[in-house]
């Protein structure tokens, strides 16, 4: 398993935003690899904490997070999407995600926020965080 303790200590010891961006990318990439995924990680701007582009198998992350916990849970959440895509295949993943979103809309809820895939990824990310946290 990856030893994140030293990497996280380095991040906290440095004040440069540019250095943090590089370290966020490095940490996320290592975590992705530990789950035997080939997903690419990109640092991008946007309003979301992160997102997963299932067509290109790319995890997009913000350049800044309020805490290491928020960052790790976000990375793990997006990894869950990538794992589901790997398990189901891209076409089935797209179809099932869309169906779950439409079911949410039919209930008067939000396509994304109330999508069962998103809810499952959030729960899984928080559980996995507890495992990673204890290894740090």
Coordinates of N, CA, C and O in Angstrom, one line a residue:
X1 N 0.8 -1.2 0.0 CA 0.0 0.0 0.0 C 0.9 1.2 0.0 O 2.0 1.3 0.6
X2 N 0.4 2.3 -0.6 CA 1.2 3.5 -0.7 C 1.2 4.1 0.7 O 0.3 4.2 1.4
X3 N 2.4 4.6 1.1 CA 2.6 5.4 2.3 C 2.4 6.8 2.0 O 3.2 7.5 1.5
X4 N 1.2 7.3 2.4 CA 0.9 8.7 2.1 C 1.4 9.7 3.2 O 1.4 10.9 2.9
X5 N 1.8 9.2 4.3 CA 2.1 10.0 5.4 C 3.2 11.0 5.0 O 3.1 12.2 5.3
X6 N 4.3 10.6 4.3 CA 5.4 11.5 4.0 C 4.9 12.5 2.9 O 5.3 13.6 3.0
X7 N 4.1 12.0 2.0 CA 3.6 13.0 0.9 C 2.8 14.0 1.6 O 2.9 15.2 1.3
X8 N 1.8 13.6 2.4 CA 0.9 14.6 3.1 C 1.7 15.5 4.0 O 1.4 16.7 4.0
X9 N 2.7 15.1 4.7 CA 3.6 16.0 5.5 C 4.2 17.0 4.6 O 4.3 18.2 5.0
X10 N 4.7 16.6 3.4 CA 5.4 17.5 2.5 C 4.4 18.6 2.0 O 4.7 19.8 2.0
X11 N 3.1 18.2 1.8 CA 2.1 19.2 1.3 C 1.9 20.2 2.4 O 1.8 21.4 2.2
X12 N 1.7 19.7 3.6 CA 1.4 20.6 4.7 C 2.6 21.5 5.1 O 2.4 22.6 5.6
X13 N 3.8 21.1 4.8 CA 5.0 21.9 5.1 C 5.2 23.0 4.0 O 5.9 23.9 4.3
X14 N 4.6 22.9 2.9 CA 4.9 23.8 1.8 C 3.7 24.8 1.6 O 2.5 24.4 1.8
X15 N 3.9 26.0 1.3 CA 2.9 27.0 1.2 C 2.5 27.4 -0.2 O 1.6 28.0 -0.4
X16 N 3.3 26.9 -1.2 CA 3.1 27.3 -2.6 C 1.9 26.6 -3.2 O 1.7 25.4 -3.1
X17 N 1.0 27.4 -3.8 CA -0.2 26.8 -4.5 C 0.2 25.9 -5.6 O -0.3 24.8 -5.8
X18 N 1.3 26.3 -6.3 CA 1.7 25.5 -7.4 C 2.2 24.1 -6.9 O 1.9 23.1 -7.5
X19 N 3.0 24.1 -5.8 CA 3.5 22.9 -5.2 C 2.3 22.0 -4.8 O 2.3 20.8 -5.0
X20 N 1.3 22.6 -4.2 CA 0.1 21.8 -3.8 C -0.6 21.2 -5.0 O -1.0 20.0 -4.9
X21 N -0.7 21.9 -6.1 CA -1.3 21.3 -7.2 C -0.5 20.1 -7.7 O -1.1 19.1 -8.1
X22 N 0.8 20.2 -7.8 CA 1.6 19.1 -8.2 C 1.4 17.9 -7.2 O 1.2 16.8 -7.6
X23 N 1.4 18.2 -5.9 CA 1.3 17.1 -4.9 C -0.1 16.5 -5.0 O -0.2 15.3 -4.8
X24 N -1.2 17.3 -5.1 CA -2.5 16.7 -5.3 C -2.5 15.8 -6.4 O -3.1 14.7 -6.4
X25 N -2.0 16.2 -7.5 CA -1.9 15.3 -8.7 C -1.2 14.0 -8.4 O -1.7 12.9 -8.8
X26 N 0.0 14.1 -7.8 CA 0.8 13.0 -7.5 C 0.1 12.0 -6.6 O 0.0 10.8 -6.8
X27 N -0.5 12.6 -5.5 CA -1.2 11.7 -4.5 C -2.4 11.0 -5.2 O -2.6 9.8 -5.0
X28 N -3.2 11.8 -5.9 CA -4.4 11.2 -6.6 C -4.0 10.1 -7.6 O -4.6 9.0 -7.6
X29 N -2.9 10.3 -8.3 CA -2.5 9.4 -9.3 C -2.0 8.1 -8.6 O -2.3 7.0 -9.1
X30 N -1.3 8.2 -7.5 CA -0.9 7.0 -6.8 C -2.0 6.2 -6.2 O -2.0 5.0 -6.2
X31 N -3.0 7.0 -5.7 CA -4.2 6.3 -5.1 C -4.9 5.5 -6.3 O -5.4 4.4 -6.1
X32 N -5.1 6.2 -7.4 CA -5.8 5.6 -8.6 C -5.0 4.3 -8.9 O -5.7 3.2 -9.1
X33 N -3.7 4.3 -9.0 CA -2.9 3.1 -9.4 C -3.1 2.0 -8.3 O -3.1 0.8 -8.7
X34 N -3.2 2.4 -7.1 CA -3.4 1.4 -6.0 C -4.7 0.6 -6.2 O -4.7 -0.6 -5.7
X35 N -5.6 1.1 -6.9 CA -6.9 0.4 -7.1 C -6.8 -0.3 -8.5 O -7.9 -0.8 -9.0
X36 N -5.6 -0.4 -9.0 CA -5.4 -1.1 -10.3 C -6.2 -0.5 -11.5 O -6.7 -1.2 -12.3
X37 N -6.3 0.8 -11.5 CA -7.0 1.6 -12.5 C -5.9 2.3 -13.4 O -4.9 2.6 -12.9
X38 N -6.3 2.5 -14.6 CA -5.4 3.3 -15.6 C -6.0 4.7 -15.8 O -5.5 5.4 -16.7
X39 N -6.9 5.1 -15.0 CA -7.5 6.4 -15.2 C -6.5 7.5 -15.0 O -5.6 7.4 -14.2
X40 N -6.6 8.5 -15.8 CA -5.7 9.7 -15.8 C -6.3 10.7 -14.8 O -7.5 10.7 -14.6
X41 N -5.4 11.5 -14.1 CA -5.9 12.5 -13.2 C -5.5 13.8 -13.8 O -4.3 14.0 -14.2
X42 N -6.4 14.8 -13.8 CA -6.1 16.1 -14.2 C -6.6 17.1 -13.1 O -7.6 16.9 -12.5
X43 N -5.8 18.2 -13.0 CA -6.2 19.3 -12.1 C -6.8 20.3 -13.0 O -6.2 20.8 -13.9
X44 N -8.1 20.6 -12.7 CA -8.9 21.6 -13.6 C -9.6 22.6 -12.7 O -9.7 22.4 -11.5
X45 N -10.2 23.6 -13.3 CA -11.0 24.5 -12.6 C -12.4 24.1 -12.8 O -12.8 23.4 -13.7
X46 N -13.3 24.6 -11.9 CA -14.7 24.3 -12.0 C -15.3 24.4 -10.6 O -14.7 24.5 -9.6
X47 N -16.7 24.3 -10.6 CA -17.4 24.5 -9.4 C -17.4 23.2 -8.6 O -17.6 23.2 -7.4
X48 N -17.3 22.0 -9.2 CA -17.4 20.8 -8.5 C -16.1 20.4 -7.9 O -15.0 20.8 -8.3
X49 N -16.2 19.6 -6.8 CA -15.0 19.2 -6.1 C -14.2 18.3 -7.0 O -13.0 18.3 -7.0
X50 N -14.9 17.6 -7.9 CA -14.2 16.7 -8.8 C -15.3 16.1 -9.7 O -16.5 16.2 -9.4
X51 N -14.8 15.5 -10.8 CA -15.8 14.7 -11.7 C -15.0 13.7 -12.4 O -13.8 13.7 -12.6
X52 N -15.8 12.7 -12.9 CA -15.2 11.6 -13.7 C -15.7 11.6 -15.1 O -17.0 11.6 -15.3
X53 N -14.8 11.7 -16.0 CA -15.2 11.7 -17.5 C -15.1 10.2 -17.9 O -14.0 9.7 -18.2
X54 N -16.3 9.5 -17.9 CA -16.3 8.1 -18.2 C -15.8 7.8 -19.6 O -15.2 6.7 -19.9
X55 N -16.1 8.7 -20.6 CA -15.7 8.4 -22.0 C -14.2 8.3 -22.1 O -13.6 7.5 -22.8
X56 N -13.5 9.3 -21.5 CA -12.0 9.3 -21.6 C -11.3 8.7 -20.4 O -10.0 8.7 -20.4
X57 N -12.0 8.2 -19.4 CA -11.5 7.6 -18.2 C -10.5 8.6 -17.5 O -9.4 8.3 -17.2
X58 N -11.0 9.8 -17.3 CA -10.2 10.9 -16.6 C -10.9 11.4 -15.4 O -12.1 11.7 -15.4
X59 N -10.2 11.5 -14.3 CA -10.6 12.1 -13.1 C -10.2 13.5 -13.0 O -9.0 13.8 -13.0
X60 N -11.1 14.5 -12.9 CA -10.8 15.9 -12.8 C -10.9 16.3 -11.4 O -11.9 16.0 -10.8
X61 N -9.9 17.0 -10.9 CA -9.9 17.5 -9.5 C -9.7 19.0 -9.5 O -9.0 19.5 -10.4
X62 N -10.2 19.7 -8.5 CA -9.9 21.1 -8.3 C -8.4 21.3 -7.9 O -7.8 20.4 -7.3
X63 N -7.9 22.5 -8.0 CA -6.5 22.8 -7.6 C -6.4 22.9 -6.1 O -5.3 22.8 -5.5
X64 N -7.5 23.2 -5.4 CA -7.5 23.5 -4.0 C -8.7 22.8 -3.2 O -9.8 22.8 -3.8
X65 N -8.4 22.4 -2.0 CA -9.5 21.8 -1.2 C -9.3 22.4 0.2 O -8.2 22.8 0.6
X66 N -10.4 22.4 1.0 CA -10.3 23.0 2.3 C -9.6 22.1 3.3 O -9.1 22.6 4.3
X67 N -9.5 20.8 3.0 CA -8.7 19.9 3.9 C -8.2 18.7 3.1 O -8.8 18.4 2.0
X68 N -7.3 18.0 3.7 CA -6.8 16.8 3.1 C -8.0 15.8 3.0 O -8.1 15.0 2.1
X69 N -8.8 15.8 4.1 CA -9.9 14.8 4.1 C -10.9 15.1 3.0 O -11.3 14.1 2.3
X70 N -11.2 16.3 2.7 CA -12.1 16.6 1.6 C -11.5 16.2 0.3 O -12.2 15.6 -0.6
X71 N -10.2 16.4 0.1 CA -9.5 16.0 -1.1 C -9.5 14.5 -1.3 O -9.9 14.0 -2.3
X72 N -9.2 13.7 -0.2 CA -9.1 12.3 -0.3 C -10.5 11.7 -0.6 O -10.7 10.8 -1.4
X73 N -11.5 12.2 0.1 CA -12.9 11.7 -0.1 C -13.3 11.9 -1.6 O -13.9 11.1 -2.2
X74 N -13.0 13.1 -2.1 CA -13.3 13.4 -3.5 C -12.6 12.5 -4.5 O -13.2 11.9 -5.4
X75 N -11.3 12.3 -4.3 CA -10.5 11.3 -5.1 C -11.2 9.9 -5.1 O -11.4 9.3 -6.1
X76 N -11.5 9.5 -3.9 CA -12.0 8.1 -3.7 C -13.4 8.0 -4.3 O -13.8 7.0 -4.9
X77 N -14.2 9.1 -4.2 CA -15.5 9.1 -4.8 C -15.4 8.9 -6.3 O -16.1 8.1 -6.9
X78 N -14.5 9.7 -6.9 CA -14.3 9.6 -8.4 C -13.7 8.2 -8.8 O -14.0 7.7 -9.8
X79 N -12.9 7.6 -7.9 CA -12.3 6.3 -8.2 C -13.4 5.3 -8.2 O -13.4 4.3 -9.0
X80 N -14.4 5.4 -7.4 CA -15.6 4.5 -7.4 C -16.2 4.5 -8.7 O -16.6 3.4 -9.3
X81 N -16.4 5.7 -9.3 CA -17.0 5.8 -10.7 C -16.1 5.0 -11.7 O -16.6 4.2 -12.5
X82 N -14.8 5.2 -11.6 CA -13.9 4.5 -12.5 C -13.9 3.0 -12.3 O -13.9 2.2 -13.3
X83 N -14.0 2.6 -11.1 CA -14.1 1.1 -10.8 C -15.4 0.5 -11.4 O -15.4 -0.6 -11.9
X84 N -16.5 1.3 -11.2 CA -17.8 0.8 -11.8 C -17.7 0.7 -13.3 O -18.2 -0.2 -13.9
X85 N -17.1 1.7 -13.9 CA -17.0 1.7 -15.4 C -16.1 0.5 -15.8 O -16.4 -0.2 -16.8
X86 N -15.1 0.3 -15.1 CA -14.2 -0.9 -15.4 C -14.9 -2.2 -15.3 O -14.8 -3.1 -16.1
X87 N -15.7 -2.3 -14.2 CA -16.5 -3.5 -14.0 C -17.6 -3.7 -15.0 O -17.8 -4.8 -15.5
X88 N -18.3 -2.7 -15.3 CA -19.5 -2.8 -16.2 C -19.2 -2.6 -17.7 O -19.9 -3.1 -18.5
X89 N -18.1 -2.0 -18.0 CA -17.8 -1.6 -19.4 C -18.4 -0.2 -19.6 O -19.4 0.2 -19.0
X90 N -17.7 0.6 -20.5 CA -18.1 2.0 -20.7 C -19.6 2.1 -21.1 O -20.3 3.0 -20.6
X91 N -20.0 1.3 -22.1 CA -21.4 1.4 -22.6 C -22.4 1.1 -21.6 O -23.4 1.9 -21.4
X92 N -22.2 0.1 -20.8 CA -23.2 -0.3 -19.8 C -23.2 0.7 -18.7 O -24.3 1.1 -18.2
X93 N -22.0 1.2 -18.3 CA -21.9 2.2 -17.3 C -22.7 3.5 -17.7 O -23.5 4.0 -16.9
X94 N -22.5 3.9 -18.9 CA -23.2 5.1 -19.4 C -24.7 4.9 -19.3 O -25.5 5.7 -18.8
X95 N -25.2 3.8 -19.8 CA -26.6 3.4 -19.8 C -27.2 3.4 -18.4 O -28.2 4.0 -18.1
X96 N -26.5 2.7 -17.5 CA -27.0 2.5 -16.2 C -27.0 3.8 -15.4 O -27.9 4.1 -14.6
X97 N -26.0 4.6 -15.6 CA -25.9 5.9 -14.9 C -27.0 6.8 -15.4 O -27.7 7.5 -14.6
X98 N -27.3 6.8 -16.7 CA -28.3 7.6 -17.3 C -29.7 7.2 -16.7 O -30.5 8.0 -16.4
X99 N -29.9 5.9 -16.7 CA -31.2 5.4 -16.1 C -31.4 5.8 -14.7 O -32.5 6.3 -14.3
X100 N -30.3 5.7 -13.9 CA -30.4 6.1 -12.5 C -30.7 7.6 -12.4 O -31.5 8.0 -11.5
X101 N -30.1 8.4 -13.2 CA -30.4 9.9 -13.2 C -31.8 10.2 -13.6 O -32.5 11.0 -13.0
X102 N -32.3 9.5 -14.6 CA -33.7 9.7 -15.1 C -34.7 9.2 -14.0 O -35.8 9.9 -13.8
X103 N -34.4 8.1 -13.3 CA -35.3 7.7 -12.2 C -35.4 8.8 -11.1 O -36.4 9.0 -10.6
X104 N -34.2 9.4 -10.8 CA -34.2 10.5 -9.8 C -35.1 11.7 -10.3 O -35.9 12.2 -9.6
X105 N -35.0 12.0 -11.6 CA -35.8 13.1 -12.2 C -37.3 12.8 -12.1 O -38.1 13.7 -11.8
X106 N -37.6 11.6 -12.4 CA -39.0 11.2 -12.4 C -39.6 11.3 -11.0 O -40.8 11.5 -10.8
X107 N -38.8 11.2 -10.0 CA -39.2 11.4 -8.6 C -39.1 12.9 -8.1 O -39.3 13.2 -7.0
X108 N -38.9 13.8 -9.1 CA -38.8 15.2 -8.8 C -37.5 15.6 -8.2 O -37.3 16.6 -7.6
X109 N -36.5 14.8 -8.3 CA -35.1 15.0 -7.7 C -34.1 15.4 -8.8 O -34.5 15.5 -10.0
X110 N -32.9 15.7 -8.4 CA -31.9 16.1 -9.3 C -31.2 14.9 -10.0 O -30.9 13.9 -9.4
X111 N -31.0 15.1 -11.3 CA -30.4 14.0 -12.1 C -29.0 13.6 -11.6 O -28.7 12.4 -11.5
X112 N -28.2 14.5 -11.2 CA -26.8 14.2 -10.7 C -26.8 14.0 -9.2 O -26.4 12.9 -8.7
X113 N -27.3 15.0 -8.4 CA -27.1 14.9 -7.0 C -27.9 13.7 -6.3 O -27.5 13.2 -5.3
X114 N -29.0 13.4 -6.9 CA -29.8 12.3 -6.4 C -29.7 11.0 -7.1 O -30.5 10.0 -6.9
X115 N -28.7 10.9 -8.0 CA -28.4 9.7 -8.8 C -27.8 8.7 -7.9 O -26.9 8.9 -7.1
X116 N -28.3 7.4 -8.0 CA -27.9 6.4 -7.1 C -26.4 6.1 -7.2 O -25.7 5.8 -6.3
X117 N -25.9 6.3 -8.5 CA -24.4 6.1 -8.7 C -23.6 7.1 -7.9 O -22.6 6.8 -7.3
X118 N -24.1 8.4 -7.8 CA -23.4 9.4 -7.0 C -23.5 9.1 -5.5 O -22.6 9.3 -4.8
X119 N -24.7 8.7 -5.1 CA -24.9 8.4 -3.7 C -24.0 7.2 -3.2 O -23.4 7.2 -2.2
X120 N -23.9 6.2 -4.1 CA -23.1 5.0 -3.8 C -21.6 5.4 -3.7 O -20.8 5.0 -2.9
X121 N -21.2 6.2 -4.7 CA -19.8 6.7 -4.7 C -19.4 7.5 -3.5 O -18.3 7.4 -3.0
X122 N -20.4 8.3 -3.0 CA -20.1 9.1 -1.8 C -19.9 8.3 -0.6 O -19.0 8.4 0.2
X123 N -20.8 7.3 -0.5 CA -20.7 6.4 0.7 C -19.4 5.6 0.6 O -18.7 5.5 1.6
X124 N -19.1 5.1 -0.5 CA -17.9 4.3 -0.7 C -16.6 5.1 -0.4 O -15.7 4.7 0.2
X125 N -16.7 6.3 -1.0 CA -15.5 7.2 -0.7 C -15.3 7.5 0.7 O -14.1 7.5 1.2
X126 N -16.3 7.7 1.5 CA -16.2 8.0 2.9 C -15.7 6.8 3.7 O -14.9 6.9 4.6
X127 N -16.2 5.6 3.3 CA -15.7 4.4 3.9 C -14.2 4.1 3.6 O -13.4 3.7 4.5
X128 N -13.9 4.3 2.3 CA -12.5 4.1 1.9 C -11.6 5.1 2.6 O -10.4 4.8 2.9
X129 N -12.0 6.3 2.8 CA -11.3 7.4 3.5 C -10.8 6.9 4.9 O -9.7 7.1 5.3
X130 N -11.7 6.2 5.6 CA -11.4 5.7 6.9 C -10.2 4.7 6.8 O -9.4 4.7 7.7
X131 N -10.2 3.9 5.8 CA -9.1 3.0 5.6 C -7.8 3.7 5.3 O -6.7 3.4 5.8
X132 N -7.9 4.7 4.4 CA -6.7 5.5 4.0 C -6.2 6.3 5.2 O -5.0 6.4 5.4
X133 N -7.1 6.9 5.9 CA -6.8 7.8 7.0 C -5.9 7.0 8.0 O -5.0 7.5 8.6
X134 N -6.3 5.8 8.3 CA -5.6 5.0 9.3 C -4.2 4.5 8.8 O -3.4 4.1 9.6
X135 N -4.0 4.6 7.5 CA -2.6 4.3 7.0 C -1.7 5.5 6.9 O -0.5 5.3 6.6
X136 N -2.3 6.6 7.1 CA -1.5 7.9 7.0 C -0.7 8.1 8.3 O -1.2 7.9 9.4

